[in-house]
CSV table of C-alpha atoms and ligand atoms in Angstrom, one decimal:
chain,number,residue,atom,x,y,z
L,1243,UNK,CA,65.6,128.9,107.2
L,1244,UNK,CA,68.7,128.9,105.0
L,1245,UNK,CA,69.1,126.6,102.0
L,1246,UNK,CA,71.0,123.4,102.7
L,1247,UNK,CA,74.5,123.6,101.3
L,1248,UNK,CA,75.4,120.3,99.7
L,1249,UNK,CA,78.6,118.4,99.4
L,1250,UNK,CA,78.3,117.8,95.6
L,1251,UNK,CA,75.0,117.6,93.7
L,1252,UNK,CA,74.0,117.3,90.0
L,1253,UNK,CA,74.5,120.5,88.1
L,1254,UNK,CA,72.9,120.4,84.6
L,1255,UNK,CA,74.4,122.7,82.0
L,1256,UNK,CA,71.2,123.2,79.9
L,1257,UNK,CA,72.3,121.4,76.8
L,1258,UNK,CA,71.2,118.0,78.1
L,1259,UNK,CA,67.6,118.4,77.0
L,1260,UNK,CA,68.4,118.8,73.3
L,1261,UNK,CA,70.1,115.4,73.2
L,1262,UNK,CA,67.3,113.7,75.1
L,1263,UNK,CA,64.7,115.4,72.8
L,1264,UNK,CA,66.6,114.0,69.7
L,1265,UNK,CA,66.3,110.6,71.2
L,1266,UNK,CA,62.6,111.0,71.7
L,1267,UNK,CA,62.0,112.5,68.3
L,1268,UNK,CA,63.7,109.5,66.6
L,1269,UNK,CA,62.1,107.1,69.1
L,1270,UNK,CA,65.6,106.0,69.9
L,1271,UNK,CA,64.9,105.6,73.6
L,1272,UNK,CA,66.7,102.3,73.8
L,1273,UNK,CA,68.9,100.4,73.7
L,1274,UNK,CA,71.8,102.1,72.0
L,1275,UNK,CA,72.0,104.8,69.4
L,1276,UNK,CA,73.4,108.2,68.5
L,1277,UNK,CA,73.8,109.5,72.0
L,1278,UNK,CA,75.7,106.4,73.3
L,1279,UNK,CA,78.0,106.5,70.3
L,1280,UNK,CA,78.4,110.3,70.6
L,1281,UNK,CA,79.0,110.2,74.3
L,1282,UNK,CA,81.7,107.5,74.0
L,1283,UNK,CA,83.4,109.4,71.1
L,1284,UNK,CA,83.3,112.8,72.9
L,1285,UNK,CA,84.6,111.4,76.2
L,1286,UNK,CA,87.4,109.4,74.4
L,1287,UNK,CA,88.4,112.6,72.5
L,1288,UNK,CA,88.4,114.6,75.7
L,1289,UNK,CA,90.8,112.2,77.6
L,1290,UNK,CA,92.6,111.3,74.3
L,1291,UNK,CA,91.9,107.6,74.7
L,1292,UNK,CA,91.6,105.3,71.7
L,1293,UNK,CA,88.3,103.8,72.7
L,1294,UNK,CA,85.5,104.0,75.3
L,1295,UNK,CA,82.4,102.1,76.1
L,1296,UNK,CA,79.5,103.6,78.1
L,1297,UNK,CA,78.1,101.5,81.0
L,1298,UNK,CA,75.3,101.7,83.5
L,1299,UNK,CA,77.8,102.5,86.3
L,1300,UNK,CA,81.4,103.0,87.2
L,1301,UNK,CA,81.2,99.9,89.3
L,1302,UNK,CA,80.0,98.0,86.2
L,1303,UNK,CA,83.0,99.3,84.2
L,1304,UNK,CA,85.4,98.0,86.9
L,1305,UNK,CA,83.7,94.7,86.8
L,1306,UNK,CA,84.0,94.5,83.0
L,1307,UNK,CA,87.7,95.5,83.2
L,1308,UNK,CA,88.5,92.8,85.7
L,1309,UNK,CA,86.6,90.2,83.7
L,1310,UNK,CA,88.4,91.2,80.5
L,1311,UNK,CA,91.7,90.7,82.4
L,1312,UNK,CA,90.6,87.2,83.1
L,1313,UNK,CA,90.2,87.6,86.9
L,1314,UNK,CA,88.4,84.6,88.3
L,1315,UNK,CA,87.8,82.7,91.5
L,1316,UNK,CA,90.8,82.5,93.7
L,1317,UNK,CA,92.8,85.2,91.9
L,1318,UNK,CA,94.4,88.0,93.8
L,1319,UNK,CA,93.9,91.7,93.0
L,1320,UNK,CA,95.8,94.6,94.7
L,1321,UNK,CA,93.7,97.7,95.4
L,1322,UNK,CA,94.1,101.1,97.0
L,1323,UNK,CA,92.7,101.0,100.5
L,1324,UNK,CA,91.6,104.6,100.8
L,1325,UNK,CA,88.6,104.6,98.5
L,1326,UNK,CA,84.9,104.1,98.1
L,1327,UNK,CA,83.8,100.5,98.4
L,1328,UNK,CA,82.9,100.4,94.7
L,1329,UNK,CA,86.6,100.2,93.8
L,1330,UNK,CA,86.8,96.7,95.4
L,1331,UNK,CA,83.4,95.2,95.2
L,1332,UNK,CA,83.9,93.9,91.6
L,1333,UNK,CA,86.9,91.9,92.9
L,1334,UNK,CA,84.4,90.0,95.1
L,1335,UNK,CA,81.9,89.6,92.3
L,1336,UNK,CA,84.4,87.5,90.4
L,1337,UNK,CA,85.3,85.4,93.5
L,1338,UNK,CA,88.8,86.9,93.7
L,1339,UNK,CA,90.6,88.2,96.8
L,1340,UNK,CA,91.6,91.8,97.4
L,1341,UNK,CA,94.9,92.8,99.1
L,1342,UNK,CA,94.8,96.4,100.2
L,1343,UNK,CA,97.7,98.9,99.7
L,1344,UNK,CA,98.1,102.0,101.9
L,1345,UNK,CA,98.3,105.6,100.8
L,1346,UNK,CA,101.3,107.9,100.8
L,1347,UNK,CA,101.1,111.5,102.2
L,1348,UNK,CA,101.9,113.5,99.0
L,1349,UNK,CA,98.8,112.4,97.0
L,1350,UNK,CA,96.8,110.4,99.6
L,1351,UNK,CA,96.8,107.7,96.9
L,1352,UNK,CA,98.5,104.3,96.6
L,1353,UNK,CA,102.0,104.2,98.2
L,1354,UNK,CA,104.7,103.0,95.8
L,1355,UNK,CA,106.6,101.8,98.8
L,1356,UNK,CA,103.7,99.7,100.1
L,1357,UNK,CA,103.0,98.4,96.7
L,1358,UNK,CA,106.6,97.2,96.4
L,1359,UNK,CA,106.4,95.4,99.7
L,1360,UNK,CA,103.2,93.7,98.6
L,1361,UNK,CA,104.8,92.6,95.3
L,1362,UNK,CA,107.9,91.3,97.0
L,1363,UNK,CA,105.9,89.1,99.4
L,1364,UNK,CA,103.6,87.9,96.6
L,1365,UNK,CA,106.6,87.1,94.4
L,1366,UNK,CA,108.2,85.0,97.2
L,1367,UNK,CA,105.0,83.2,98.0
L,1368,UNK,CA,104.2,82.7,94.3
L,1369,UNK,CA,100.8,84.3,94.9
L,1370,UNK,CA,101.1,87.1,92.4
L,1371,UNK,CA,98.1,89.4,91.7
L,1372,UNK,CA,96.4,89.4,88.4
L,1373,UNK,CA,95.7,93.2,88.4
L,1374,UNK,CA,96.3,96.3,90.4
L,1375,UNK,CA,93.5,98.8,90.9
L,1376,UNK,CA,94.8,102.3,91.4
L,1377,UNK,CA,92.4,105.0,92.6
L,1378,UNK,CA,92.8,108.8,92.1
L,1379,UNK,CA,91.1,110.2,95.2
L,1380,UNK,CA,89.0,113.4,95.1
L,1381,UNK,CA,90.5,114.3,91.8
L,1382,UNK,CA,94.2,113.9,92.7
L,1383,UNK,CA,96.2,111.6,90.5
L,1384,UNK,CA,98.3,108.9,92.2
L,1385,UNK,CA,102.1,108.8,91.6
L,1386,UNK,CA,101.6,107.0,88.3
L,1387,UNK,CA,105.2,107.0,87.1
L,1388,UNK,CA,106.4,105.1,90.2
L,1389,UNK,CA,103.4,102.8,90.4
L,1390,UNK,CA,103.5,101.9,86.7
L,1391,UNK,CA,107.2,101.1,86.9
L,1392,UNK,CA,106.6,98.7,89.7
L,1393,UNK,CA,103.6,97.0,88.0
L,1394,UNK,CA,105.6,96.8,84.8
L,1395,UNK,CA,108.5,95.2,86.5
L,1396,UNK,CA,106.2,92.4,87.7
L,1397,UNK,CA,104.2,92.3,84.4
L,1398,UNK,CA,100.8,93.0,86.1
L,1399,UNK,CA,98.2,95.2,84.4
L,1400,UNK,CA,96.7,98.3,86.0
L,1401,UNK,CA,93.0,99.3,86.2
L,1402,UNK,CA,92.9,103.0,86.9
L,1403,UNK,CA,89.8,104.0,88.9
L,1404,UNK,CA,89.3,107.6,87.8
L,1405,UNK,CA,85.7,107.7,88.9
L,1406,UNK,CA,86.5,110.9,90.9
L,1407,UNK,CA,89.2,112.4,88.6
L,1408,UNK,CA,87.6,113.0,85.2
L,1409,UNK,CA,89.4,116.0,83.8
L,1410,UNK,CA,92.4,115.8,86.0
L,1411,UNK,CA,95.9,115.6,84.4
L,1412,UNK,CA,99.1,113.8,85.4
L,1413,UNK,CA,102.2,115.2,83.7
L,1414,UNK,CA,100.3,116.3,80.6
L,1415,UNK,CA,98.2,113.1,80.2
L,1416,UNK,CA,94.5,112.6,81.3
L,1417,UNK,CA,93.8,110.8,84.5
L,1418,UNK,CA,92.3,107.5,83.7
L,1419,UNK,CA,94.4,106.8,80.6
L,1420,UNK,CA,97.4,105.2,82.3
L,1421,UNK,CA,96.4,101.6,82.9
L,1422,UNK,CA,95.3,98.8,80.6
L,1423,UNK,CA,91.9,100.1,81.5
L,1424,UNK,CA,90.5,103.3,83.0
L,1425,UNK,CA,87.1,103.9,84.4
L,1426,UNK,CA,85.0,107.0,85.0
L,1427,UNK,CA,81.7,107.4,86.9
L,1428,UNK,CA,78.8,109.7,86.3
L,1429,UNK,CA,77.0,108.9,89.5
L,1430,UNK,CA,74.9,111.8,90.9
L,1431,UNK,CA,77.6,113.4,93.0
L,1432,UNK,CA,80.5,113.2,90.6
L,1433,UNK,CA,81.9,116.1,88.7
L,1434,UNK,CA,79.5,115.5,85.8
L,1435,UNK,CA,76.6,113.1,86.1
L,1436,UNK,CA,74.2,111.2,83.9
L,1437,UNK,CA,72.0,110.4,86.9
L,1438,UNK,CA,74.0,107.2,87.0
L,1439,UNK,CA,76.5,105.7,84.6
L,1440,UNK,CA,80.1,104.9,83.9
L,1441,UNK,CA,82.7,104.6,81.1
L,1442,UNK,CA,85.4,102.1,80.4
L,1443,UNK,CA,88.4,103.4,78.4
L,1444,UNK,CA,91.4,101.6,76.9
L,1445,UNK,CA,94.1,102.0,74.2
L,1446,UNK,CA,93.1,98.5,73.1
L,1447,UNK,CA,90.1,98.8,70.8
L,1448,UNK,CA,89.5,95.1,70.6
L,1449,UNK,CA,89.2,94.9,74.4
L,1450,UNK,CA,86.7,97.8,74.4
L,1451,UNK,CA,84.7,96.1,71.6
L,1452,UNK,CA,84.8,92.9,73.7
L,1453,UNK,CA,83.5,94.9,76.7
L,1454,UNK,CA,80.5,96.0,74.6
L,1455,UNK,CA,79.8,92.3,73.9
L,1456,UNK,CA,80.1,91.3,77.5
L,1457,UNK,CA,77.9,94.2,78.6
L,1458,UNK,CA,75.1,93.1,76.4
L,1459,UNK,CA,74.7,89.5,77.7
L,1460,UNK,CA,77.6,88.1,75.6
L,1461,UNK,CA,75.4,87.1,72.7
L,1462,UNK,CA,77.2,85.1,70.0
L,1463,UNK,CA,76.9,85.9,66.3
L,1464,UNK,CA,73.9,83.8,65.6
L,1465,UNK,CA,70.3,84.6,64.7
L,1466,UNK,CA,69.0,82.5,67.6
L,1467,UNK,CA,70.1,83.5,71.0
L,1468,UNK,CA,73.3,81.7,71.7
L,1469,UNK,CA,75.8,82.3,74.6
L,1470,UNK,CA,79.2,80.8,75.3
L,1471,UNK,CA,80.4,82.9,78.2
L,1472,UNK,CA,78.9,84.8,81.1
L,1473,UNK,CA,77.6,88.2,80.1
L,1474,UNK,CA,76.2,91.3,81.9
L,1475,UNK,CA,73.5,93.9,81.3
L,1476,UNK,CA,75.7,96.9,81.7
L,1477,UNK,CA,75.2,99.1,78.6
L,1478,UNK,CA,74.2,102.7,79.1
L,1479,UNK,CA,70.8,103.7,77.6
L,1480,UNK,CA,70.5,106.3,74.8
L,1481,UNK,CA,68.6,108.7,77.1
L,1482,UNK,CA,71.2,108.5,79.9
L,1483,UNK,CA,74.0,109.1,77.3
L,1484,UNK,CA,72.1,112.2,76.1
L,1485,UNK,CA,72.5,113.7,79.6
L,1486,UNK,CA,76.2,112.8,79.4
L,1487,UNK,CA,76.7,114.6,76.1
L,1488,UNK,CA,75.2,117.7,77.6
L,1489,UNK,CA,77.3,117.4,80.6
L,1490,UNK,CA,80.5,117.1,78.6
L,1491,UNK,CA,79.8,120.6,77.2
L,1492,UNK,CA,80.2,122.0,80.8
L,1493,UNK,CA,82.9,119.7,82.1
L,1494,UNK,CA,85.7,122.3,81.9
L,1495,UNK,CA,83.5,124.9,83.5
L,1496,UNK,CA,82.7,122.5,86.4
L,1497,UNK,CA,86.4,121.9,86.9
L,1498,UNK,CA,87.1,125.6,87.0
L,1499,UNK,CA,84.3,126.1,89.5
L,1500,UNK,CA,85.5,123.2,91.7
L,1501,UNK,CA,89.0,124.6,91.7
L,1502,UNK,CA,87.8,128.1,92.6
L,1503,UNK,CA,85.9,126.6,95.5
L,1504,UNK,CA,89.1,124.9,96.7
L,1505,UNK,CA,91.1,128.1,96.3
L,1506,UNK,CA,88.6,130.1,98.4
L,1507,UNK,CA,88.9,127.5,101.2
L,1508,UNK,CA,92.6,127.4,100.9
L,1509,UNK,CA,93.0,131.2,100.9
L,1510,UNK,CA,90.9,131.4,104.1
L,1511,UNK,CA,92.5,128.5,106.0
L,1512,UNK,CA,96.2,128.7,105.1
L,1513,UNK,CA,96.8,131.2,107.9
L,1514,UNK,CA,95.6,128.6,110.5
L,1515,UNK,CA,98.3,126.3,111.7
L,1516,UNK,CA,96.9,122.8,111.8
L,1517,UNK,CA,94.4,123.1,108.9
L,1518,UNK,CA,95.9,121.3,106.0
L,1519,UNK,CA,94.2,121.3,102.6
L,1520,UNK,CA,94.7,118.3,100.4
L,1521,UNK,CA,97.9,118.7,98.4
L,1522,UNK,CA,98.3,118.8,94.6
L,1523,UNK,CA,101.3,116.9,93.5
L,1524,UNK,CA,103.7,118.9,91.4
L,1525,UNK,CA,103.2,118.2,87.7
L,1526,UNK,CA,99.5,117.3,88.3
L,1527,UNK,CA,96.3,119.2,87.8
L,1528,UNK,CA,93.4,118.1,90.0
L,1529,UNK,CA,89.7,118.6,89.1
L,1530,UNK,CA,89.3,119.2,92.9
L,1531,UNK,CA,86.1,117.1,92.8
L,1532,UNK,CA,85.8,117.5,96.6
L,1533,UNK,CA,87.7,120.1,98.7
L,1534,UNK,CA,89.2,118.1,101.5
L,1535,UNK,CA,91.3,119.0,104.5
L,1536,UNK,CA,93.0,117.6,107.6
L,1537,UNK,CA,92.7,118.8,111.2
L,1538,UNK,CA,96.1,118.3,112.8
L,1539,UNK,CA,95.3,116.9,116.2
L,1540,UNK,CA,98.6,118.3,117.6
L,1541,UNK,CA,97.3,121.8,117.0
L,1542,UNK,CA,93.5,121.6,116.8
L,1543,UNK,CA,91.4,120.2,119.6
L,1544,UNK,CA,88.2,119.5,117.7
L,1545,UNK,CA,87.7,116.3,115.6
L,1546,UNK,CA,86.5,116.1,112.1
L,1547,UNK,CA,83.3,114.5,113.3
L,1548,UNK,CA,82.7,117.4,115.7
L,1549,UNK,CA,83.2,119.8,112.8
L,1550,UNK,CA,80.9,117.8,110.5
L,1551,UNK,CA,78.2,117.9,113.3
L,1552,UNK,CA,78.6,121.7,113.7
L,1553,UNK,CA,78.2,122.2,110.0
L,1554,UNK,CA,75.2,119.9,109.9
L,1555,UNK,CA,73.5,121.9,112.6
L,1556,UNK,CA,73.9,125.0,110.3
L,1557,UNK,CA,72.3,123.0,107.5
L,1558,UNK,CA,75.6,122.4,105.7
L,1559,UNK,CA,76.7,118.9,104.4
L,1560,UNK,CA,80.2,117.7,105.0
L,1561,UNK,CA,81.5,114.2,105.2
L,1562,UNK,CA,84.4,112.1,106.6
L,1563,UNK,CA,87.2,110.9,104.3
L,1564,UNK,CA,86.5,107.4,102.9
L,1565,UNK,CA,87.0,104.8,105.6
L,1566,UNK,CA,89.9,102.6,104.4
L,1567,UNK,CA,88.7,99.4,103.0
L,1568,UNK,CA,91.1,97.2,105.1
L,1569,UNK,CA,89.1,98.5,108.1
L,1570,UNK,CA,85.7,97.6,106.6
L,1571,UNK,CA,84.0,94.6,108.2
L,1572,UNK,CA,83.4,93.2,104.7
L,1573,UNK,CA,87.1,92.8,104.2
L,1574,UNK,CA,88.0,91.5,107.6
L,1575,UNK,CA,91.0,89.2,107.3
L,1576,UNK,CA,92.2,90.5,104.0
L,1577,UNK,CA,95.9,91.3,103.7
L,1578,UNK,CA,97.1,94.9,103.9
L,1579,UNK,CA,100.4,96.6,103.3
L,1580,UNK,CA,101.3,99.9,105.1
L,1581,UNK,CA,103.3,102.8,103.8
L,1582,UNK,CA,105.5,102.6,106.9
L,1583,UNK,CA,104.9,100.1,109.7
L,1584,UNK,CA,103.4,101.9,112.7
L,1585,UNK,CA,102.3,104.8,110.6
L,1586,UNK,CA,99.4,103.8,108.5
L,1587,UNK,CA,98.8,106.9,106.3
L,1588,UNK,CA,95.3,106.0,105.2
L,1589,UNK,CA,94.1,105.5,108.8
L,1590,UNK,CA,95.6,108.9,109.8
L,1591,UNK,CA,93.9,110.6,106.8
L,1592,UNK,CA,90.6,108.9,107.8
L,1593,UNK,CA,90.9,110.0,111.4
L,1594,UNK,CA,91.9,113.6,110.8
L,1595,UNK,CA,90.3,114.5,107.5
L,1596,UNK,CA,86.9,115.7,106.1
L,1597,UNK,CA,85.3,116.7,102.8
L,1598,UNK,CA,83.9,120.2,102.7
L,1599,UNK,CA,80.9,121.3,100.6
L,1600,UNK,CA,82.1,121.4,97.0
L,1601,UNK,CA,78.9,121.9,95.2
L,1602,UNK,CA,79.3,123.9,92.0
L,1603,UNK,CA,75.9,125.4,92.5
L,1604,UNK,CA,77.0,126.8,95.9
L,1605,UNK,CA,77.2,130.7,95.7
L,1606,UNK,CA,80.2,132.6,97.0
L,1607,UNK,CA,78.0,133.9,99.8
L,1608,UNK,CA,77.0,130.3,100.7
L,1609,UNK,CA,80.7,129.3,100.8
L,1610,UNK,CA,81.3,132.3,103.1
L,1611,UNK,CA,78.7,130.9,105.4
L,1612,UNK,CA,80.6,127.5,105.4
L,1613,UNK,CA,83.9,129.2,106.1
L,1614,UNK,CA,82.3,131.2,109.0
L,1615,UNK,CA,80.9,128.2,110.7
L,1616,UNK,CA,84.3,126.4,110.4
L,1617,UNK,CA,86.2,129.4,111.9
L,1618,UNK,CA,83.7,129.7,114.7
L,1619,UNK,CA,83.9,126.0,115.5
L,1620,UNK,CA,87.7,125.6,115.5
L,1621,UNK,CA,89.4,125.2,118.8
L,1622,UNK,CA,93.2,125.5,119.0
L,1623,UNK,CA,95.5,123.8,121.5
V,1483,LIG,C1,81.8,106.7,92.6
V,1483,LIG,C2,83.0,105.8,92.6
V,1483,LIG,C3,82.9,104.6,92.0
V,1483,LIG,C4,81.7,103.9,91.5
V,1483,LIG,O1,81.0,104.5,90.5
V,1483,LIG,P1,79.4,104.3,90.3
V,1483,LIG,O2,79.2,104.9,89.0
V,1483,LIG,O3,78.7,104.9,91.5
V,1483,LIG,O4,79.2,102.8,90.3
V,1483,LIG,C5,84.1,103.8,92.0
V,1483,LIG,N1,85.2,104.3,92.5
V,1483,LIG,C6,85.3,105.4,93.2
V,1483,LIG,C7,86.6,105.9,93.8
V,1483,LIG,C8,84.1,106.3,93.2
V,1483,LIG,O5,84.2,107.4,93.9
């Protein structure tokens, strides 16, 4: 039996243990402490953000961001449709309503054209959104210049979901640092992991300080336990943050490995018409968290699901592209704006795309095995 080749799994660097040991040695297991402060500082330095607060998950960080923006029952939030459910769940936690925005083909991320349409309608109907959640899919930055200009015109703040794009760069600036808030995730399959965790970043230090207050049950400054607003239990533990500090030491190495994996696929597949690797927009640098590609149905007669099954039968894990949120049963009835009517880009990407094994522990020989299975399974028209 061959080893199973995974999509993306935790890859420790070796430095994690020393930070955890320090926490044990000082009995600083919980709650906060040197590792949490250190991790926040080191991540903020890395992305050149003014302030960061560590959370139990990326989802929690989005929830805090929306709460800090004052989102409440009945409010509207625009959100990228082509993403993991966690981008939008916090909208529902606050009783607000999501409206989903299609992708455009150059980055697979939020379409400025569709966002403009959504704003024009909202403006006319006087149902303006309170925030726009922009996702950077699989490490690729969205068209931030265009999207930010539109949001600025309407005076609506951005929450940048950079859960998948830590280390990516858009025109010289770190992905996740463009909005009022940015969030990162350290879930098990992300480019670096703490076993589970997240980070909220912002240029506004007072908002980050407020996020720490909300994330620790919103306890007022009084000796007795007194509370005036709803709080959460979202602070990262000092042990978990220790893993994060060790992972920060290898982040650049992981990005280089992810990019090398992508390049190997790309070099092999570019000669096949109908195999299209995910683009990298000019002026951007992707961490290539997952190597993803499209099978053009005009040229290739197998579907992504057939290819995923063929890989699985060879003990290789691959996965479809995220199912657009406007197609999820949970969001039935929510409004959606397409890039072009009759050509819904996110649906086309979902129907024709797949994520290839992008595990940084995968050897070159193992990746050869993946490539061979793909070549043997392909059927051309
Ligand atoms: C992983 C992910 C999240 C959620 O992060 P968690 O840390 O798992 O809560 C949010 N958005 C996107 C796009 C993600 O991929």
